[in-house]
């Protein structure tokens, strides 16, 4: 038997009100099962919305872990190490790293006993940072660039939130594919530093929100793009920022919305003339739905990202790791909950719980 702990919730609400620690024991894996140990549990904005209850995808609540009320374990992304395998498992051995196959596995816990097909093995050449965050943002960036419009070498893509984790991956993957990119970022004191960082990652041009809004700046963009086309606009912000991106698209261009960082205005303004005479298409992207509809797409996209990491063509955006020592946790599990609430409450970039 293995002692384990999970951060669970039985009701939806603010994380500090509804999350609590649950301790349980797990039997050894049978047949096709694996027992896995959590190495890193990243926290994504969607995880918090899921606990609050405003995210469209909700994990099933049950009493399988022995909770008094039907409960779900928080979190969707995680890196795990295989501790024990069942007698029929052929594709895993002790010590292998793996990640969830589909969203909703519940990753804010110390151990999982699951079917071996619920997790995907990762190649051993990945670094801890690459492996821990490979399952969401790199897949999103790759699919945003490949699923909506055929981009050929020399084409242009424009995106807002260019300094987000997804944005930095879009920039790098675009560079690998020979696609030019314009990243829109919010102005800041250290803008020059940020422009240098994004340019080093492969951004062809970096512009500010103000330049994005300024209609006269279009002449500069047209000069950069020349006879090529701006075929794709990636919107992570919404509102005014998204509407200004659309204006930069060439005829037949696509605007794809995947995030709504500016919650004050959830609309994109696309004029009838843009629809009719420029044949602009506006659509949305959701990784969760993509994976649910086509689980093999996740495997295929992971393979591509692993190749990029192996060849050193792409670097994984950094994230903050907060250490949680399971062995030093107290009997009630309060340290686990406190640490998780600290991670969830820290809005200064991507955070993850690092288990020891
Ligand atoms: N649809 C999907 O399947 C999918 C998949 C993955 C991620 N996402 C979404 O993509 C978004 C980015 O995720 P991430 O992990 O890359 O995030 P991240 O690294 O934390 O970056 C957040 C970005 O949002 C910008 N931002 C924050 N508040 C803003 C505001 N009010 N107006 C304009 N920009 C603002 C930040 O810019 P500053 O530096 O200027 O603050 C930063 O560029 C999230 O909304 C996430 O939920 C969606």
Coordinates of C-alpha atoms and ligand atoms in Angstrom, one line a residue:
X1 CA 0.0 0.0 0.0
X2 CA 1.2 3.6 -0.8
X3 CA 0.1 6.6 1.3
X4 CA -1.0 9.5 -0.9
X5 CA -2.5 13.0 -0.7
X6 CA -4.6 15.0 -3.1
X7 CA -6.0 18.5 -3.3
X8 CA -9.7 17.9 -3.9
X9 CA -13.0 19.9 -4.1
X10 CA -16.6 18.7 -3.8
X11 CA -18.3 22.1 -4.4
X12 CA -17.3 24.9 -6.8
X13 CA -16.2 28.3 -5.5
X14 CA -13.2 30.4 -4.7
X15 CA -10.1 28.2 -4.3
X16 CA -9.4 29.2 -0.7
X17 CA -13.0 28.2 0.2
X18 CA -13.5 24.9 -1.5
X19 CA -10.1 23.2 -1.8
X20 CA -9.0 20.8 0.9
X21 CA -6.5 18.0 1.4
X22 CA -7.5 14.4 1.3
X23 CA -5.2 11.5 2.4
X24 CA -5.7 8.0 1.1
X25 CA -3.9 4.8 0.4
X26 CA -3.3 3.1 -3.0
X27 CA -2.9 -0.6 -3.6
X28 CA -0.2 -2.0 -5.9
X29 CA -1.1 -1.8 -9.7
X30 CA -2.8 -4.8 -11.2
X31 CA -2.7 -6.0 -14.8
X32 CA -2.7 -2.9 -17.0
X33 CA -2.4 -0.3 -14.2
X34 CA 0.5 1.9 -13.2
X35 CA 1.3 3.6 -10.0
X36 CA 2.8 7.0 -10.7
X37 CA 4.4 9.6 -8.5
X38 CA 3.9 13.4 -9.2
X39 CA 7.2 15.2 -10.1
X40 CA 5.8 18.6 -11.1
X41 CA 2.2 19.9 -11.1
X42 CA 1.9 23.1 -13.1
X43 CA -1.0 25.5 -12.5
X44 CA -2.8 27.0 -15.6
X45 CA -5.5 29.7 -15.5
X46 CA -8.0 27.2 -16.7
X47 CA -7.4 25.0 -13.6
X48 CA -8.6 27.8 -11.3
X49 CA -11.7 28.5 -13.5
X50 CA -12.5 24.8 -13.3
X51 CA -12.5 24.9 -9.4
X52 CA -14.5 28.1 -9.5
X53 CA -17.0 26.4 -11.8
X54 CA -16.9 28.8 -14.8
X55 CA -14.8 26.6 -17.1
X56 CA -16.8 24.6 -19.6
X57 CA -15.0 21.3 -19.0
X58 CA -15.5 19.9 -15.5
X59 CA -13.9 16.7 -14.2
X60 CA -16.3 14.0 -12.9
X61 CA -16.7 14.1 -9.1
X62 CA -16.7 10.6 -7.4
X63 CA -15.8 8.9 -4.2
X64 CA -13.1 6.6 -5.7
X65 CA -10.4 8.1 -3.4
X66 CA -12.6 7.6 -0.3
X67 CA -13.8 11.2 0.1
X68 CA -17.0 11.6 2.1
X69 CA -18.6 13.6 -0.7
X70 CA -18.1 13.0 -4.5
X71 CA -15.0 15.0 -5.2
X72 CA -12.6 15.9 -8.0
X73 CA -8.9 16.4 -7.8
X74 CA -7.7 19.8 -9.1
X75 CA -5.3 20.3 -12.0
X76 CA -4.9 19.0 -15.5
X77 CA -1.2 19.2 -16.3
X78 CA 1.5 17.2 -14.6
X79 CA 4.8 15.3 -15.0
X80 CA 4.9 11.9 -13.3
X81 CA 7.4 9.2 -12.6
X82 CA 6.4 5.5 -12.9
X83 CA 6.8 3.8 -9.5
X84 CA 5.3 0.4 -10.2
X85 CA 3.7 -1.3 -13.2
X86 CA 1.1 -4.1 -13.4
X87 CA 1.9 -7.5 -14.8
X88 CA 0.4 -6.7 -18.3
X89 CA 2.1 -3.3 -18.8
X90 CA 4.7 -3.5 -21.6
X91 CA 5.2 0.2 -22.6
X92 CA 6.3 1.5 -19.2
X93 CA 9.1 0.6 -16.7
X94 CA 9.9 2.0 -13.3
X95 CA 11.5 5.4 -13.5
X96 CA 9.9 6.4 -16.8
X97 CA 8.4 9.9 -17.1
X98 CA 4.8 10.4 -18.3
X99 CA 2.1 13.0 -18.7
X100 CA -1.7 12.7 -18.8
X101 CA -3.2 11.5 -22.1
X102 CA -6.4 13.6 -21.7
X103 CA -7.4 16.6 -19.5
X104 CA -9.2 16.0 -16.3
X105 CA -6.9 13.4 -14.7
X106 CA -6.5 15.5 -11.6
X107 CA -2.8 16.3 -11.2
X108 CA -2.7 18.1 -7.8
X109 CA -1.9 14.9 -5.9
X110 CA 1.2 13.0 -4.8
X111 CA 0.4 9.7 -6.5
X112 CA -2.1 8.2 -9.1
X113 CA -3.1 4.6 -9.6
X114 CA -4.5 4.5 -13.2
X115 CA -4.7 2.6 -16.4
X116 CA -1.4 2.7 -18.1
X117 CA -3.2 4.1 -21.2
X118 CA -4.3 7.2 -19.2
X119 CA -0.7 8.5 -19.4
X120 CA 1.8 9.0 -22.3
X121 CA 5.4 8.0 -21.9
X122 CA 8.0 10.8 -22.6
X123 CA 11.4 10.5 -24.1
X124 CA 14.3 10.6 -21.6
X125 CA 16.2 13.4 -23.4
X126 CA 13.7 16.0 -22.2
X127 CA 14.7 18.3 -19.4
X128 CA 12.4 18.6 -16.3
X129 CA 11.1 22.0 -17.5
X130 CA 10.4 20.8 -21.0
X131 CA 8.7 17.6 -19.8
X132 CA 6.6 19.3 -17.1
X133 CA 5.0 21.9 -19.4
X134 CA 5.0 20.0 -22.7
X135 CA 1.3 19.0 -22.5
X136 CA -0.5 22.3 -22.9
X137 CA 1.3 25.4 -24.2
X138 CA 3.7 23.9 -26.8
X139 CA 0.8 21.8 -28.2
X140 CA -1.4 24.9 -28.3
X141 CA 1.3 26.9 -30.1
X142 CA 1.9 24.2 -32.7
X143 CA -1.7 23.5 -33.4
X144 CA -2.5 27.3 -33.6
X145 CA 0.1 27.5 -36.4
X146 CA -0.9 24.4 -38.3
X147 CA -4.6 23.7 -37.9
X148 CA -6.3 26.7 -39.5
X149 CA -4.5 28.0 -42.5
X150 CA -1.6 26.6 -44.6
X151 CA 1.4 28.8 -43.9
X152 CA 4.2 28.6 -46.3
X153 CA 7.8 29.9 -45.8
X154 CA 7.8 33.7 -45.9
X155 CA 4.2 34.1 -44.8
X156 CA 3.4 36.3 -41.7
X157 CA 1.6 35.6 -38.5
X158 CA 0.6 38.4 -36.0
X159 CA -0.2 37.7 -32.4
X160 CA -1.0 39.7 -29.2
X161 CA 0.3 38.7 -25.8
X162 CA 3.5 38.0 -27.6
X163 CA 5.4 37.7 -24.4
X164 CA 3.1 35.0 -23.0
X165 CA 4.3 31.4 -22.7
X166 CA 2.2 30.4 -25.7
X167 CA 3.3 33.5 -27.6
X168 CA 7.0 32.7 -27.1
X169 CA 6.4 29.2 -28.4
X170 CA 4.4 30.5 -31.4
X171 CA 7.4 32.8 -32.2
X172 CA 9.9 29.9 -32.0
X173 CA 7.9 27.4 -34.0
X174 CA 7.2 30.0 -36.6
X175 CA 10.9 30.6 -36.9
X176 CA 11.6 26.9 -37.3
X177 CA 9.0 26.8 -40.1
X178 CA 10.4 29.9 -41.9
X179 CA 7.3 32.0 -41.0
X180 CA 7.6 35.6 -40.1
X181 CA 6.0 36.8 -36.9
X182 CA 4.9 40.1 -35.4
X183 CA 4.4 40.1 -31.7
X184 CA 2.2 42.7 -30.0
X185 CA 3.1 43.4 -26.4
X186 CA 2.0 45.8 -23.7
X187 CA 4.3 48.8 -23.3
X188 CA 6.5 48.7 -20.2
X189 CA 9.6 50.3 -18.7
X190 CA 11.9 47.5 -19.9
X191 CA 10.4 47.3 -23.4
X192 CA 13.8 47.3 -25.0
X193 CA 14.8 44.2 -23.0
X194 CA 11.6 42.4 -23.9
X195 CA 12.0 43.3 -27.6
X196 CA 15.6 41.8 -27.5
X197 CA 14.3 38.7 -25.7
X198 CA 11.5 38.1 -28.2
X199 CA 13.8 38.9 -31.2
X200 CA 16.3 36.4 -29.9
X201 CA 13.5 33.8 -29.8
X202 CA 12.8 34.5 -33.5
X203 CA 10.2 37.3 -33.6
X204 CA 10.6 39.2 -36.9
X205 CA 9.1 42.3 -35.4
X206 CA 7.8 43.3 -32.0
X207 CA 5.3 46.2 -31.7
X208 CA 3.4 47.8 -28.8
X209 CA -0.3 47.9 -28.2
X210 CA -0.2 51.6 -29.1
X211 CA 1.4 50.8 -32.5
X212 CA -1.2 48.0 -33.0
X213 CA -4.1 50.5 -32.4
X214 CA -2.5 53.3 -34.6
X215 CA -4.0 53.1 -38.1
X216 CA -1.1 55.1 -39.5
X217 CA 1.3 52.3 -38.4
X218 CA -0.3 50.0 -41.0
X219 CA 2.0 51.6 -43.6
X220 CA 5.1 50.4 -41.7
X221 CA 3.6 46.9 -41.5
X222 CA 2.8 46.8 -45.2
X223 CA 6.4 47.8 -45.9
X224 CA 7.7 44.9 -43.7
X225 CA 5.3 42.4 -45.3
X226 CA 5.9 43.5 -48.9
X227 CA 4.4 41.1 -51.4
X228 CA 3.9 38.4 -48.8
X229 CA 0.7 37.8 -46.8
X230 CA -0.4 38.1 -43.2
X231 CA -2.4 34.9 -43.2
X232 CA -3.0 34.3 -39.5
X233 CA -3.7 36.5 -36.4
X234 CA -3.6 34.8 -33.0
X235 CA -5.7 36.5 -30.4
X236 CA -5.1 35.8 -26.7
X237 CA -6.4 39.1 -25.4
X238 CA -9.7 40.1 -27.1
X239 CA -11.4 43.5 -27.3
X240 CA -9.7 46.4 -29.0
X241 CA -6.4 44.5 -29.3
X242 CA -8.0 41.7 -31.3
X243 CA -10.0 44.0 -33.5
X244 CA -6.7 45.8 -34.4
X245 CA -5.0 42.5 -35.2
X246 CA -7.8 41.8 -37.7
X247 CA -7.0 45.0 -39.6
X248 CA -3.4 43.7 -40.3
X249 CA -4.7 40.5 -42.0
X250 CA -4.3 40.1 -45.7
X251 CA -7.2 39.0 -47.9
X252 CA -8.4 35.5 -46.9
X253 CA -6.7 35.7 -43.5
X254 CA -7.8 33.9 -40.3
X255 CA -8.1 35.3 -36.8
X256 CA -8.0 32.5 -34.2
X257 CA -9.0 33.3 -30.6
X258 CA -7.5 31.1 -27.9
X259 CA -7.4 33.3 -24.8
X260 CA -9.2 36.2 -23.3
X261 CA -6.7 37.9 -21.1
X262 CA -8.5 41.2 -21.2
X263 CA -11.8 40.2 -19.5
X264 CA -13.2 43.8 -19.8
X265 CA -14.2 43.3 -23.4
X266 CA -14.8 39.8 -24.8
X267 CA -15.7 40.9 -28.4
X268 CA -13.8 41.2 -31.6
X269 CA -15.0 43.9 -34.0
X270 CA -14.8 42.7 -37.6
X271 CA -16.5 44.9 -40.2
X272 CA -18.8 43.6 -42.8
X273 CA -16.4 44.9 -45.5
X274 CA -13.6 42.8 -43.9
X275 CA -15.8 39.7 -44.1
X276 CA -17.1 40.4 -47.6
X277 CA -14.2 42.0 -49.5
X278 CA -11.3 40.6 -47.5
X279 CA -12.9 37.2 -46.8
X280 CA -11.6 37.2 -43.2
X281 CA -12.5 34.1 -41.1
X282 CA -12.8 34.3 -37.4
X283 CA -12.8 31.2 -35.3
X284 CA -11.8 29.8 -31.9
X285 CA -9.3 27.2 -30.6
X286 CA -9.6 25.0 -27.6
X287 CA -6.9 22.4 -26.9
X288 CA -9.2 20.4 -24.6
X289 CA -11.8 19.9 -27.3
X290 CA -9.2 19.1 -29.9
X291 CA -7.7 16.3 -27.7
X292 CA -11.1 14.9 -26.8
X293 CA -12.1 14.8 -30.4
X294 CA -8.8 13.3 -31.6
X295 CA -6.5 11.9 -28.9
X296 CA -4.0 10.8 -31.5
X297 CA -3.5 14.5 -32.5
X298 CA -2.0 15.0 -29.0
X299 CA 0.5 12.2 -29.6
X300 CA 1.4 13.4 -33.1
X301 CA 1.9 17.0 -31.9
X302 CA 3.9 15.9 -28.9
X303 CA 6.2 14.0 -31.3
X304 CA 6.8 17.2 -33.3
X305 CA 7.5 19.2 -30.1
X306 CA 9.9 16.5 -28.8
X307 CA 11.8 16.7 -32.1
X308 CA 12.2 20.5 -31.7
X309 CA 13.4 20.1 -28.1
X310 CA 15.8 17.3 -29.0
X311 CA 17.3 19.4 -31.8
X312 CA 17.5 22.5 -29.6
X313 CA 15.3 24.4 -32.0
X314 CA 12.8 25.6 -29.3
X315 CA 13.3 26.5 -25.6
X316 CA 10.6 26.0 -23.1
X317 CA 9.4 29.2 -21.5
X318 CA 10.6 29.4 -17.9
X319 CA 8.2 29.0 -15.0
X320 CA 8.5 29.3 -11.2
X321 CA 8.8 26.1 -9.2
X322 CA 7.6 26.0 -5.6
X323 CA 9.0 23.1 -3.6
X324 CA 6.6 20.8 -1.7
X325 CA 8.2 18.1 0.5
X326 CA 5.7 15.3 0.8
X327 CA 7.8 13.5 3.5
X328 CA 7.8 16.6 5.7
X329 CA 4.0 17.2 5.4
X330 CA 2.0 16.9 8.5
X331 CA -0.7 14.4 9.2
X332 CA -3.5 16.7 8.2
X333 CA -1.9 17.6 5.0
X334 CA -2.1 21.3 5.7
X335 CA 1.3 22.1 4.2
X336 CA 0.2 20.6 0.9
X337 CA -2.9 22.8 0.8
X338 CA -1.0 25.9 2.0
X339 CA 1.7 25.4 -0.7
X340 CA -0.9 24.9 -3.4
X341 CA -2.9 28.0 -2.4
X342 CA 0.3 30.0 -2.5
X343 CA 1.0 28.7 -6.1
X344 CA -2.5 29.3 -7.2
X345 CA -2.6 32.8 -5.7
X346 CA 0.6 34.0 -7.2
X347 CA -0.2 35.8 -10.5
X348 CA 3.4 36.6 -11.4
X349 CA 3.7 34.3 -14.4
X350 CA 3.4 30.5 -14.6
X351 CA 3.8 28.6 -11.4
X352 CA 4.2 24.9 -10.6
X353 CA 4.4 22.7 -7.5
X354 CA 7.7 20.7 -7.5
X355 CA 7.3 17.5 -5.5
X356 CA 10.2 16.1 -3.4
Ligands
LIG1 N1 -7.6 27.8 -25.8 C1 -6.7 26.9 -25.4 O1 -6.8 25.7 -25.6 C2 -5.5 27.4 -24.5 C3 -4.4 26.7 -24.3 C4 -3.3 27.2 -23.6 C5 -3.4 28.5 -23.1 N2 -4.6 29.2 -23.3 C6 -4.8 30.5 -22.8 O2 -3.8 31.3 -23.3 C7 -3.5 32.4 -22.4 C8 -2.0 32.5 -22.2 O3 -1.6 31.4 -21.4 P1 0.0 31.4 -21.0 O4 0.2 30.2 -20.2 O5 0.8 31.6 -22.2 O6 0.0 32.7 -20.1 P2 1.2 33.6 -19.5 O7 2.5 33.1 -19.9 O8 0.9 33.7 -18.1 O9 1.0 35.0 -20.2 C9 -0.1 35.8 -20.0 C10 -0.1 36.9 -21.1 O10 -1.3 37.7 -21.0 C11 -0.9 39.1 -21.0 N3 -2.0 39.8 -20.3 C12 -2.4 39.6 -19.0 N4 -3.4 40.4 -18.7 C13 -3.7 41.2 -19.9 C14 -4.6 42.2 -20.2 N5 -5.5 42.6 -19.3 N6 -4.5 42.7 -21.4 C15 -3.6 42.3 -22.3 N7 -2.7 41.3 -22.1 C16 -2.7 40.8 -20.9 C17 0.4 39.2 -20.4 O11 1.0 40.3 -20.8 P3 1.9 41.2 -19.8 O12 3.2 40.6 -19.7 O13 1.9 42.6 -20.4 O14 1.2 41.2 -18.4 C18 1.1 37.9 -21.0 O15 1.5 38.1 -22.2 C19 -4.4 32.1 -21.1 O16 -5.6 32.8 -21.2 C20 -4.6 30.6 -21.2 O17 -5.8 30.3 -20.6 C21 -5.6 28.7 -24.0

